[in-house]
Short mmCIF file of C-alpha atoms (C1' of nucleotides) in Angstrom, two decimals:
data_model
loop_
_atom_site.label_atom_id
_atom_site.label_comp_id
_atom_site.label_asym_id
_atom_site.label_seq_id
_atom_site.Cartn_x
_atom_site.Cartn_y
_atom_site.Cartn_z
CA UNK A 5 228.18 96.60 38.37
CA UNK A 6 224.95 98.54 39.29
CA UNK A 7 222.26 98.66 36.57
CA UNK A 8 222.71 100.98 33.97
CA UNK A 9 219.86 103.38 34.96
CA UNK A 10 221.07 103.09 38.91
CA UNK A 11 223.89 105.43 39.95
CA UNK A 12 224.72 103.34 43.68
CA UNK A 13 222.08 100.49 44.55
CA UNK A 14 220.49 101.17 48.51
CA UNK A 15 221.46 98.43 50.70
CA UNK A 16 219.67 99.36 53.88
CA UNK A 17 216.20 99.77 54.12
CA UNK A 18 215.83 103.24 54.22
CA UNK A 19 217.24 104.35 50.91
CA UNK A 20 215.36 101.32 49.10
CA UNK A 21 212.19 103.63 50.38
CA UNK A 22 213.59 106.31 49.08
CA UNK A 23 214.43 104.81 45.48
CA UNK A 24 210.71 103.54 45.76
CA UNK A 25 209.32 106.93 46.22
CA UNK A 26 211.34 108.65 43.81
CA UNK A 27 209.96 106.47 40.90
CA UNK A 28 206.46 106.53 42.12
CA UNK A 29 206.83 110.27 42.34
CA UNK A 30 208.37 110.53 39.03
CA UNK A 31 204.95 108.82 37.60
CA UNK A 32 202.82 111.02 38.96
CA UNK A 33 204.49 113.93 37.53
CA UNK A 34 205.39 112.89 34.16
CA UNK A 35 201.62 111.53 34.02
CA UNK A 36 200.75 115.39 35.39
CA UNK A 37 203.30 117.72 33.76
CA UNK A 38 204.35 115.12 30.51
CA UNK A 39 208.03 114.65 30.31
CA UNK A 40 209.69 117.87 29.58
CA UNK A 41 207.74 120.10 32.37
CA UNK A 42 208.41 117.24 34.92
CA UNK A 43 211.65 118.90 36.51
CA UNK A 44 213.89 116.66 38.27
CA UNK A 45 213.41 119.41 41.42
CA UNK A 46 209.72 118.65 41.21
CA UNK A 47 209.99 114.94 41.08
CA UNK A 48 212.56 115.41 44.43
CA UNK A 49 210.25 117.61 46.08
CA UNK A 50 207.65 115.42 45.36
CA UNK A 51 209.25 112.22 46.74
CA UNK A 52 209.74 114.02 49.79
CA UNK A 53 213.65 113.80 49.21
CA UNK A 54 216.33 116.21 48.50
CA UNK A 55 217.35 116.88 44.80
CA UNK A 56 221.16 115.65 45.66
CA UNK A 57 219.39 112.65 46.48
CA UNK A 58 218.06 112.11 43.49
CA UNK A 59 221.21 111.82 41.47
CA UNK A 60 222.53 109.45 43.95
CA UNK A 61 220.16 106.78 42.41
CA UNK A 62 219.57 107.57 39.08
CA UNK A 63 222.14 109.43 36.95
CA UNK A 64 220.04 111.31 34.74
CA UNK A 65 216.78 112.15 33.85
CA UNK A 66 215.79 109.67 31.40
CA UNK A 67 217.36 107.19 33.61
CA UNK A 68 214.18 107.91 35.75
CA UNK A 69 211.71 107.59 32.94
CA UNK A 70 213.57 104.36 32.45
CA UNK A 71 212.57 103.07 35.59
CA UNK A 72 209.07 104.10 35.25
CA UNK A 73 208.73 102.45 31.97
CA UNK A 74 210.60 98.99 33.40
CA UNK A 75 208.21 99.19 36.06
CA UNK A 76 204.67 99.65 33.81
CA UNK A 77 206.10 96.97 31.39
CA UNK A 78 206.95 94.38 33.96
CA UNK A 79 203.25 94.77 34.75
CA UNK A 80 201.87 94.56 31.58
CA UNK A 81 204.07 91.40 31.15
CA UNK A 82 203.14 90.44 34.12
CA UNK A 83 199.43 90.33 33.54
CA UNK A 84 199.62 89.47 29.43
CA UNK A 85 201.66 86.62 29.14
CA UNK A 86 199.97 84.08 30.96
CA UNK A 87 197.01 84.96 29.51
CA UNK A 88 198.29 84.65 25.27
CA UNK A 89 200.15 81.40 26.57
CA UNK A 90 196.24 80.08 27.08
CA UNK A 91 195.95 80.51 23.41
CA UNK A 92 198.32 77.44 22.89
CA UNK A 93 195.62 75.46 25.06
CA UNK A 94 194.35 72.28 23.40
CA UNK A 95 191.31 72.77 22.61
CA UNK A 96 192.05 76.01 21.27
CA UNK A 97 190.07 79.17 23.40
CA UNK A 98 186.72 80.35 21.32
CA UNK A 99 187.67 83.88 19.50
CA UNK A 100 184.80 85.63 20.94
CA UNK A 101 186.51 84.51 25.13
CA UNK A 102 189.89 85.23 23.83
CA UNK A 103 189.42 88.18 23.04
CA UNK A 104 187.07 89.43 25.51
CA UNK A 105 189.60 87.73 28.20
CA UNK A 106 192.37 89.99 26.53
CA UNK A 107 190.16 93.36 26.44
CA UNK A 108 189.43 92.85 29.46
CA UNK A 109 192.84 92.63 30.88
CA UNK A 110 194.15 95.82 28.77
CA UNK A 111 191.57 97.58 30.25
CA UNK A 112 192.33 96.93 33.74
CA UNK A 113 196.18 97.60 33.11
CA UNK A 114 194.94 101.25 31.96
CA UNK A 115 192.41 102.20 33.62
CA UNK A 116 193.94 104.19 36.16
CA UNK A 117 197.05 106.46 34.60
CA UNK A 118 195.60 106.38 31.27
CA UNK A 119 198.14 108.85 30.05
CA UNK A 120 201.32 107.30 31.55
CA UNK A 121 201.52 104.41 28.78
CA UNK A 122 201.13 107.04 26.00
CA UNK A 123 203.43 109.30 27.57
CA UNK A 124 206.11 106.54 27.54
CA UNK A 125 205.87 105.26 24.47
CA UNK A 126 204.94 108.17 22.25
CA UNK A 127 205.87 111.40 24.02
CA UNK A 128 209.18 110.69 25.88
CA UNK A 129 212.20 109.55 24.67
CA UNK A 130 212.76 106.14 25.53
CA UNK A 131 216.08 104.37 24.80
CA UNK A 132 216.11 101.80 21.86
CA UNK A 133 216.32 99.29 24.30
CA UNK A 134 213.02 99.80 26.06
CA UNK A 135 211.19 100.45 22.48
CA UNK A 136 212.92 97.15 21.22
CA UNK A 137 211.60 95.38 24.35
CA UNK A 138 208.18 96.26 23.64
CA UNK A 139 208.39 95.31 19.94
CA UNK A 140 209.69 91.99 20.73
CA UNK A 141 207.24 91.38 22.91
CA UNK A 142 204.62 92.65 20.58
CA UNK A 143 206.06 90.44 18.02
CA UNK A 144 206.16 87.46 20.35
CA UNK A 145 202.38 87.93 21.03
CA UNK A 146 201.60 88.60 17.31
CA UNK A 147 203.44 84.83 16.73
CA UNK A 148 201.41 83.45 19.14
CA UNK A 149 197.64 84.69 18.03
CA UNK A 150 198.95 83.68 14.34
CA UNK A 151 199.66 79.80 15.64
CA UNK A 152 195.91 80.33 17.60
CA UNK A 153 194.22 81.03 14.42
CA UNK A 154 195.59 78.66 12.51
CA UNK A 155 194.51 75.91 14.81
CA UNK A 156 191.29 77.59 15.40
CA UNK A 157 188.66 75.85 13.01
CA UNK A 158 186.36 78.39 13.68
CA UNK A 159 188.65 80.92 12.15
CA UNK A 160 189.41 81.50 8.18
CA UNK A 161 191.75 84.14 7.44
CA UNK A 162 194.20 84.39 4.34
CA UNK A 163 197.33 86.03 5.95
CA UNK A 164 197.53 84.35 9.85
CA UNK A 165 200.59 86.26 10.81
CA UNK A 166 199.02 89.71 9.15
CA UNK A 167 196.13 89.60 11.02
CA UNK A 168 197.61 88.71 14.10
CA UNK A 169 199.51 91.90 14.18
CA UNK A 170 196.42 93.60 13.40
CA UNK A 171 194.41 91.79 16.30
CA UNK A 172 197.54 92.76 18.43
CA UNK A 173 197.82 96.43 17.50
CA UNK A 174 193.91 96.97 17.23
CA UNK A 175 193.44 95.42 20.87
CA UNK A 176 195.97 97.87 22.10
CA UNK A 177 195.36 100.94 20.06
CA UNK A 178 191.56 100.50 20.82
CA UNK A 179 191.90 100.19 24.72
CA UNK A 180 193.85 103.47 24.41
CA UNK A 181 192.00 105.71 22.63
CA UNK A 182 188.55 104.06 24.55
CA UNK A 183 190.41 105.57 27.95
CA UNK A 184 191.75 108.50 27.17
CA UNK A 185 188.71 109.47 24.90
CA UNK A 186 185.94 107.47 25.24
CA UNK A 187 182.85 108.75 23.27
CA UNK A 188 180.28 107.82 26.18
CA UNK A 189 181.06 108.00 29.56
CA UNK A 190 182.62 104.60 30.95
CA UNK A 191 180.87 101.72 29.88
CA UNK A 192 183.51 99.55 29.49
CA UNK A 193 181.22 96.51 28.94
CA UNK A 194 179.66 97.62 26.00
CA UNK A 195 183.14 98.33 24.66
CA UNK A 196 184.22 94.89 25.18
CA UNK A 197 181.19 94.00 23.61
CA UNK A 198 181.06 95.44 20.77
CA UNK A 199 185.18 94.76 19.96
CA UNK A 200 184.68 91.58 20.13
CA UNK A 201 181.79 91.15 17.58
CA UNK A 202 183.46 93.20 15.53
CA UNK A 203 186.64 91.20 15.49
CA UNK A 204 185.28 87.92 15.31
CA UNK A 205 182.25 88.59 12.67
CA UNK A 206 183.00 91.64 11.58
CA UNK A 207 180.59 93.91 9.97
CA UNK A 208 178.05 90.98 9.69
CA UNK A 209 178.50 89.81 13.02
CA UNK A 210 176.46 90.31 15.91
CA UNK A 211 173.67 87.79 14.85
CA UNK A 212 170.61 88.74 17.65
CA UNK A 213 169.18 85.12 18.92
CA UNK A 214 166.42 84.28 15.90
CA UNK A 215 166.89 86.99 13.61
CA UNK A 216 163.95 87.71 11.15
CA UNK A 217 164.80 86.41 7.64
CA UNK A 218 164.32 89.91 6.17
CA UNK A 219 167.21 92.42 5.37
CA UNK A 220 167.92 95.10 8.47
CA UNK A 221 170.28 97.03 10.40
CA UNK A 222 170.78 96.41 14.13
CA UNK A 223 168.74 97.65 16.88
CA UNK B 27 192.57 141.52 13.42
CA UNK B 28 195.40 139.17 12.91
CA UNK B 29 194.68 135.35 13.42
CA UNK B 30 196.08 134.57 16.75
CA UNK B 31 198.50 132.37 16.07
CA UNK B 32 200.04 135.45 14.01
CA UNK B 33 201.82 138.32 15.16
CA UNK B 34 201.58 140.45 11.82
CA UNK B 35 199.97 140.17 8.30
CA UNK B 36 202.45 139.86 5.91
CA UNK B 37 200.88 142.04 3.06
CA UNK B 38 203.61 141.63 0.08
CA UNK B 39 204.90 138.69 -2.00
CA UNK B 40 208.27 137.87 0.03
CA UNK B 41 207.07 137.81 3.55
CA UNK B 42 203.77 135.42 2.61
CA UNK B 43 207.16 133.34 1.00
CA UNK B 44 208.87 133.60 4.36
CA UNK B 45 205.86 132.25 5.65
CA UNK B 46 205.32 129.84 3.71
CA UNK B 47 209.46 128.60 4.22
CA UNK B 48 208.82 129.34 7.89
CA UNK B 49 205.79 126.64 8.05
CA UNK B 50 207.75 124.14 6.13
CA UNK B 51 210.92 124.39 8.04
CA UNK B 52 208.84 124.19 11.27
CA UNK B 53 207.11 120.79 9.81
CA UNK B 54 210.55 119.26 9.09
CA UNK B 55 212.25 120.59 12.18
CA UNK B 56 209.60 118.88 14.39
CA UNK B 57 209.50 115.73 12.48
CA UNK B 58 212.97 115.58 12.75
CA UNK B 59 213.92 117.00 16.54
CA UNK B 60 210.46 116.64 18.26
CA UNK B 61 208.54 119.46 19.80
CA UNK B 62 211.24 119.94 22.31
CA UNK B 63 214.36 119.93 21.40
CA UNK B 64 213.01 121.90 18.05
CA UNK B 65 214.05 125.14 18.48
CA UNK B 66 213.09 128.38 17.30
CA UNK B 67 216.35 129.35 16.24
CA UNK B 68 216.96 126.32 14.48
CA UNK B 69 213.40 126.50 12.72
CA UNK B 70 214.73 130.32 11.91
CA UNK B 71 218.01 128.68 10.10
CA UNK B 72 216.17 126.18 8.25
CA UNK B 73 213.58 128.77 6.70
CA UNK B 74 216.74 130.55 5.85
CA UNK B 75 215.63 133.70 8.04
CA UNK B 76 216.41 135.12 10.94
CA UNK B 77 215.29 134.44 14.53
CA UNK B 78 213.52 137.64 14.94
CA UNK B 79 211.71 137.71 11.52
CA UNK B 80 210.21 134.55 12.55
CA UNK B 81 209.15 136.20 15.73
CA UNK B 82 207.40 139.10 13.63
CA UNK B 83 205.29 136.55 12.32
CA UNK B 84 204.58 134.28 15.06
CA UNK B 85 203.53 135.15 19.11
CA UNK B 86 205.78 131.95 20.02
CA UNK B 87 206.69 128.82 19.59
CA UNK B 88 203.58 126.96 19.78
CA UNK B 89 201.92 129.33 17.53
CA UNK B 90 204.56 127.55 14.83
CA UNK B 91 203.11 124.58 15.77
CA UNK B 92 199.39 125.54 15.57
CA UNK B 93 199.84 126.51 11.79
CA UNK B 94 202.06 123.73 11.42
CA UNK B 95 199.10 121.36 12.67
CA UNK B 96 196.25 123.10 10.74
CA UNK B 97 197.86 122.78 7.67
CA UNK B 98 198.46 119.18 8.15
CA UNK B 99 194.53 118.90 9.11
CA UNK B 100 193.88 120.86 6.11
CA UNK B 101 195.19 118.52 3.59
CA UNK B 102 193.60 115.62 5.85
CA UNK B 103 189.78 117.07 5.91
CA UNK B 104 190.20 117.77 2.15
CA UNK B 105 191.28 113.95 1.27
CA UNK B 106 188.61 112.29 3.78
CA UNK B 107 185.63 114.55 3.83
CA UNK B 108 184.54 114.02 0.51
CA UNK B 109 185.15 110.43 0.87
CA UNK B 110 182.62 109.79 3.86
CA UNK B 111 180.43 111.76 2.02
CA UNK B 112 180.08 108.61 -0.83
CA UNK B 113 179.11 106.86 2.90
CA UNK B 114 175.51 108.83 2.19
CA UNK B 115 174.93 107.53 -1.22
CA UNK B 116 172.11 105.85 -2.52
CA UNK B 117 172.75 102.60 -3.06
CA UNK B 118 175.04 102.79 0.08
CA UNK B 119 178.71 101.82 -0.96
CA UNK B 120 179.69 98.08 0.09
CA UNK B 121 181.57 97.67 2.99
CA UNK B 122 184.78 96.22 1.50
CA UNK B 123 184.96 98.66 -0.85
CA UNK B 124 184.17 102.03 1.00
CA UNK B 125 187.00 100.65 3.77
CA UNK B 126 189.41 99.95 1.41
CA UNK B 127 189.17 103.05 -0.02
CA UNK B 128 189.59 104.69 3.20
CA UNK B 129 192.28 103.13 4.27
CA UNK B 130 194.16 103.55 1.10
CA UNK B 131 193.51 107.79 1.65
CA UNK B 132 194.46 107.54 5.19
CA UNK B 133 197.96 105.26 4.01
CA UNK B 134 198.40 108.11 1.44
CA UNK B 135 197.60 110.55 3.68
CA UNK B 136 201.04 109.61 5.77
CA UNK B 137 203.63 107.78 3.48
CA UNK B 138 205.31 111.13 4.21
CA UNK B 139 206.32 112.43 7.46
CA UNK B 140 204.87 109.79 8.85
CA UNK B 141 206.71 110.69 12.84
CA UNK B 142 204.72 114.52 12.36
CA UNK B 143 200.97 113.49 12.77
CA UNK B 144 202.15 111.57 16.00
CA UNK B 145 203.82 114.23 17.26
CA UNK B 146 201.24 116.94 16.68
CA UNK B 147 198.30 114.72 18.38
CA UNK B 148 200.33 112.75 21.15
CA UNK B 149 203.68 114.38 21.78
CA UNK B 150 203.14 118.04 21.41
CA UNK B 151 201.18 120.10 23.05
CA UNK B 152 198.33 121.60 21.17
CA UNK B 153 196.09 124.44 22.37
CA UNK B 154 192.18 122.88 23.25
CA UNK B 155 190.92 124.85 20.27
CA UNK B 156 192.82 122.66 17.85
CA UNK B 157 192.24 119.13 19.87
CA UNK B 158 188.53 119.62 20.04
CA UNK B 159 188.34 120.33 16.25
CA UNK B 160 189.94 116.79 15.83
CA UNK B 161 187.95 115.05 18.27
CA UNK B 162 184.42 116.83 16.96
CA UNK B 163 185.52 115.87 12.84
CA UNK B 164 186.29 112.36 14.04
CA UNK B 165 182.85 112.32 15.64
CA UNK B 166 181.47 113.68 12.39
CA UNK B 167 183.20 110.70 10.49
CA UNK B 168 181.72 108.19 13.01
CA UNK B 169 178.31 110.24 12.63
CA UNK B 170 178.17 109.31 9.02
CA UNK B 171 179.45 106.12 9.34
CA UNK B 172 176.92 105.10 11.88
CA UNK B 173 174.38 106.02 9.12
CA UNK B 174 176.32 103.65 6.76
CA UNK B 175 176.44 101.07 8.63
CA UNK B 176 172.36 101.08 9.60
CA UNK B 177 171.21 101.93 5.99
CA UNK B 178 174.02 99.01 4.69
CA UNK B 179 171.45 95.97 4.34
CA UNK B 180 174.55 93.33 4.32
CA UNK B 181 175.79 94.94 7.57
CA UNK B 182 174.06 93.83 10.77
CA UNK B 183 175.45 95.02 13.89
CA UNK B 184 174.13 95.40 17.47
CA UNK B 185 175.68 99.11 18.27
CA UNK B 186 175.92 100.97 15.36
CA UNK B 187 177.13 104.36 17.03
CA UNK B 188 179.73 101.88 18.95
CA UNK B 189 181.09 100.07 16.35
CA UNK B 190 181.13 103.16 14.08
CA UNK B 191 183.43 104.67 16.56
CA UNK B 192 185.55 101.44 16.50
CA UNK B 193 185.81 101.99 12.75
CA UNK B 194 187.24 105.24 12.89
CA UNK B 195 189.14 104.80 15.44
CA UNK B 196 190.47 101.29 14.65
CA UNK B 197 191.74 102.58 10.58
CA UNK B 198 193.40 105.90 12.28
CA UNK B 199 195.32 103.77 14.53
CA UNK B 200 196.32 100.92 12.60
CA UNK B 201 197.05 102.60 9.78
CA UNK B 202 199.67 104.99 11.57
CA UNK B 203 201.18 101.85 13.79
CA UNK B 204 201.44 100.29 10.17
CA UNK B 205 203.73 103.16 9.23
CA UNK B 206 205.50 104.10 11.96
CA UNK B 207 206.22 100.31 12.82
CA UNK B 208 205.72 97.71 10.00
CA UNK B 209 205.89 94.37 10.76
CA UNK B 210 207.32 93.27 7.10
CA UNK B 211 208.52 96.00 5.14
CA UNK B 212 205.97 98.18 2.76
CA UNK B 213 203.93 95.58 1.62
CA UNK B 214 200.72 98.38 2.13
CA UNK B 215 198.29 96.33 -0.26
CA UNK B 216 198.66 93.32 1.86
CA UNK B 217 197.86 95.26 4.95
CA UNK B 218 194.82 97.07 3.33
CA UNK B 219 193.69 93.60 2.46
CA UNK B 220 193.93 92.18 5.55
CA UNK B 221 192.86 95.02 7.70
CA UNK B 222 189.39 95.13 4.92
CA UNK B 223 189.17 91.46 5.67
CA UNK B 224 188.80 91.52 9.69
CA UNK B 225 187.02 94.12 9.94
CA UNK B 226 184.32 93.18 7.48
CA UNK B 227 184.32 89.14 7.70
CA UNK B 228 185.88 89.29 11.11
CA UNK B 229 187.78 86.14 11.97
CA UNK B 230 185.73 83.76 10.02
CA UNK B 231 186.02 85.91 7.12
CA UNK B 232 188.32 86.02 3.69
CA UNK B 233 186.12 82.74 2.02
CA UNK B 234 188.67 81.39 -0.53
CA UNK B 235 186.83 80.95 -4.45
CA UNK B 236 184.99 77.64 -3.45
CA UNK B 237 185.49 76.14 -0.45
CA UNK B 238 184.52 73.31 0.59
CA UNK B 239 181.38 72.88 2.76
CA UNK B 240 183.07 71.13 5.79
CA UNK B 241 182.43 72.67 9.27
CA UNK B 242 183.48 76.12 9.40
CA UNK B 243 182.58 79.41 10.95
CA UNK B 244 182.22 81.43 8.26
CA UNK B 245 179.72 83.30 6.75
"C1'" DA C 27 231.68 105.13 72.76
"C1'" DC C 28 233.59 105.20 68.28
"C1'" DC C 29 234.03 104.95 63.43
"C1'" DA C 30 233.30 103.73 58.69
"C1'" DA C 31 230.02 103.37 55.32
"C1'" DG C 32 225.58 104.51 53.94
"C1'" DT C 33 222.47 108.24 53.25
"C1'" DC C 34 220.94 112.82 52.64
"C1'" DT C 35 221.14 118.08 51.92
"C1'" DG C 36 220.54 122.30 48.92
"C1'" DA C 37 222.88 126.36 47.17
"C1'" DG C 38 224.49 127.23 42.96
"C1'" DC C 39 227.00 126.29 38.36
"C1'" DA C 40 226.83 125.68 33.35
"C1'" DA C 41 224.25 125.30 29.52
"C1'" DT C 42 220.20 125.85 26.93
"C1'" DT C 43 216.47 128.40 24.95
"C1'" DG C 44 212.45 131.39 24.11
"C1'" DC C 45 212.20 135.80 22.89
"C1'" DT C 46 213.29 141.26 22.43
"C1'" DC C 47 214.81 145.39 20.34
"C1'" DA C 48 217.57 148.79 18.22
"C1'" DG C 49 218.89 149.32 14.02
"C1'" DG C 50 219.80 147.84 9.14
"C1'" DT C 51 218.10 146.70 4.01
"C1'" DC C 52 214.82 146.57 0.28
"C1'" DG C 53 210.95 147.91 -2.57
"C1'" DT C 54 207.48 151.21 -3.85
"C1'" DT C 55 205.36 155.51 -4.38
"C1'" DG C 56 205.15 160.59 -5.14
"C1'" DC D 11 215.65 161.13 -5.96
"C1'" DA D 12 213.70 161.08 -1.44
"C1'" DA D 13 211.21 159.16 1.91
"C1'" DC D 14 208.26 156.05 3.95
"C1'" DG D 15 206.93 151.66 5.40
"C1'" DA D 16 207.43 146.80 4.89
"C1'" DC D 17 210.75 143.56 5.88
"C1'" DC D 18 214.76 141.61 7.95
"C1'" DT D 19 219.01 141.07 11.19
"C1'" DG D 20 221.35 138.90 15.27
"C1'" DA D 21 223.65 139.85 19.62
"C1'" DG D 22 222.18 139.17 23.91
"C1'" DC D 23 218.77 139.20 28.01
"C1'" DA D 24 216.02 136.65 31.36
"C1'" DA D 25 214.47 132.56 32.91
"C1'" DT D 26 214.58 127.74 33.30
"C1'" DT D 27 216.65 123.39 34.30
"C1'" DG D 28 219.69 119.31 34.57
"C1'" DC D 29 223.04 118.28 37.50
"C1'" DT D 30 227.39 118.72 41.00
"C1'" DC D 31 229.79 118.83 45.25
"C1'" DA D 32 231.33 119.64 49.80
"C1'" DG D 33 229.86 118.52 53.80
"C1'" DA D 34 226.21 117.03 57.46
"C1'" DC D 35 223.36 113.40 59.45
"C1'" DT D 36 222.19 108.16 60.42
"C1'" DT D 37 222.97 103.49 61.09
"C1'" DG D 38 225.07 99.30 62.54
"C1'" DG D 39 228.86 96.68 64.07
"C1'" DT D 40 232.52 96.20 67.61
#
DNA sequence: ACCAAGTCTGAGCAATTGCTCAGGTCGTTG
DNA sequence: CAACGACCTGAGCAATTGCTCAGACTTGGT
């Protein structure tokens, strides 16, 4: 039984190439044209294949953007999980790595296609499964960073499991909006940087080496 | 000179009405269909008009949209505006406070239609003219709340204009993945708490009444 | 060389949809 | 009442687009 979003799998080499292309292709032009102006012909043309081709493979549209999305997420997965399963290290990781470690791994999954991840999750329509796949494995994270903090003596918070979603959601929401509209021009580091102190001291945090005793802002 | 999002004036009582229905059944439509598959004629039946008085009063379709979209920023500049201006006061407000009032407006500012201020930022596609007023008032917002944050003597912070823009950015974003996706149903006091506690005590923050003086990161 | 299965082609069908326009209805003014 | 303009109607046009199908080309095994 071929995989729901597959119309016939390729057995020889040359049509696995050409199911390649066609979902590479189909990135690049939902990422250019969003979902509804990325035509099926285009995506074809664009793969260098013939639209009859096409619907050999997948059976439908979304079945493409279905692809795409299994293919971004198994990356994301890819690159994530081994990285929150480090939180269940004994010692437990420092807030201020952990969460510079993560950052810096969101960033790297977005920095190039910044507007592919939105477009799949907030523009197009992606079958429940997908979106339930992504919950769950926002969820499973969220569990995770709640068991962290609680064995973190470093950290005191009331509600573990609320503010792990909120650690989980900010981290990702954050790294978005930084890509697609960052307010200075690519300094990622100072990003990080300044995420990070605000997460783990908050609005009190980022305590300069020997500060003077006296009340003052920053800088 | 009409606006351009307007085809003609309407100059007595029932056509501003028709207007008025027009807006509303455009809002709903979209919430309900998307941008997409929310068509005109549909929008037309829901007003209770028909398709081409809705075309007397709007060039196209994404002229619907633009008024649809400046209404909803409207009624969001109203409810926040004012409130960043407290940011300016002298005393300035304490943190905790002036972000829990924010967050509340922002919560009340999308208990209803909650899929509509997604789709008009992220799915749909607004003209430039409308994006760039959103990106320069959020800039305005993290403007003031840079100032905040400097004049704030119990605030210390490396970045001010950085963080500020984490601020903004980090209470838009949660507070619409809170809505949109809640992690335990409707509880919004717990998430204001929470949310008010990481981002002003960060990780070591929410101090119980008394505790006890063992080791501890927080403040 | 031959053939069966795998692979590819692309003109065109069916359905959708944004939008027009010729003409109708209603309210207001002289 | 008459007439003018504001307002409204809705069948249907033009263009787009997802997708099909009948047949041609390629490959690998015998």
């Amino acid at each position: 039984m071929p995989s729901p979003t597959r119309r016939r799998r390729p057995s020889q080499g040359r049509s696995r190439a050409t199911v390649e292309a066609l979902v590479e292709a189909a990135a690049q032009v939902f990422e250019r044209h969003g979902y509804a102006a990325g035509t099926t012909n285009r995506i074809a043309e664009r793969a260098g294949v013939s639209i009859g081709t096409l619907y050999q493979y997948f059976a439908d549209k979304d079945a493409l953007l279905v692809a795409v999305a299994e293919e971004h997420l198994r990356r994301g997965a890819a690159a994530l999980v081994p990285l929150v399963a480090t939180l269940a290290d004994d010692p437990p990781p420092a807030p201020a790595a952990a969460l510079g470690d993560l950052l810096r791994a969101m960033l790297a999954l977005h920095v190039d296609r910044p507007r592919l991840h939105r477009l799949l999750f907030e523009e197009a329509p992606l079958p429940e499964r997908i979106v339930d796949g992504v919950v769950a494995l926002e969820a499973e994270f969220a569990g995770r960073v709640a068991d962290w903090l609680r064995r973190s003596p470093s950290v005191t918070v009331d509600d573990a499991d609320t503010t792990a979603w909120l650690l989980v959601q900010a981290i990702e929401g954050l790294v978005h909006r930084w890509v697609i509209h960052p307010p200075t021009a690519g300094d990622d580091e100072r990003f990080v940087a300044a995420t990070v102190a605000l997460l783990t001291h908050g609005l009190g945090g980022a305590v300069r080496p020997a500060p003077r005793t006296t009340a003052g802002g920053g800088r």
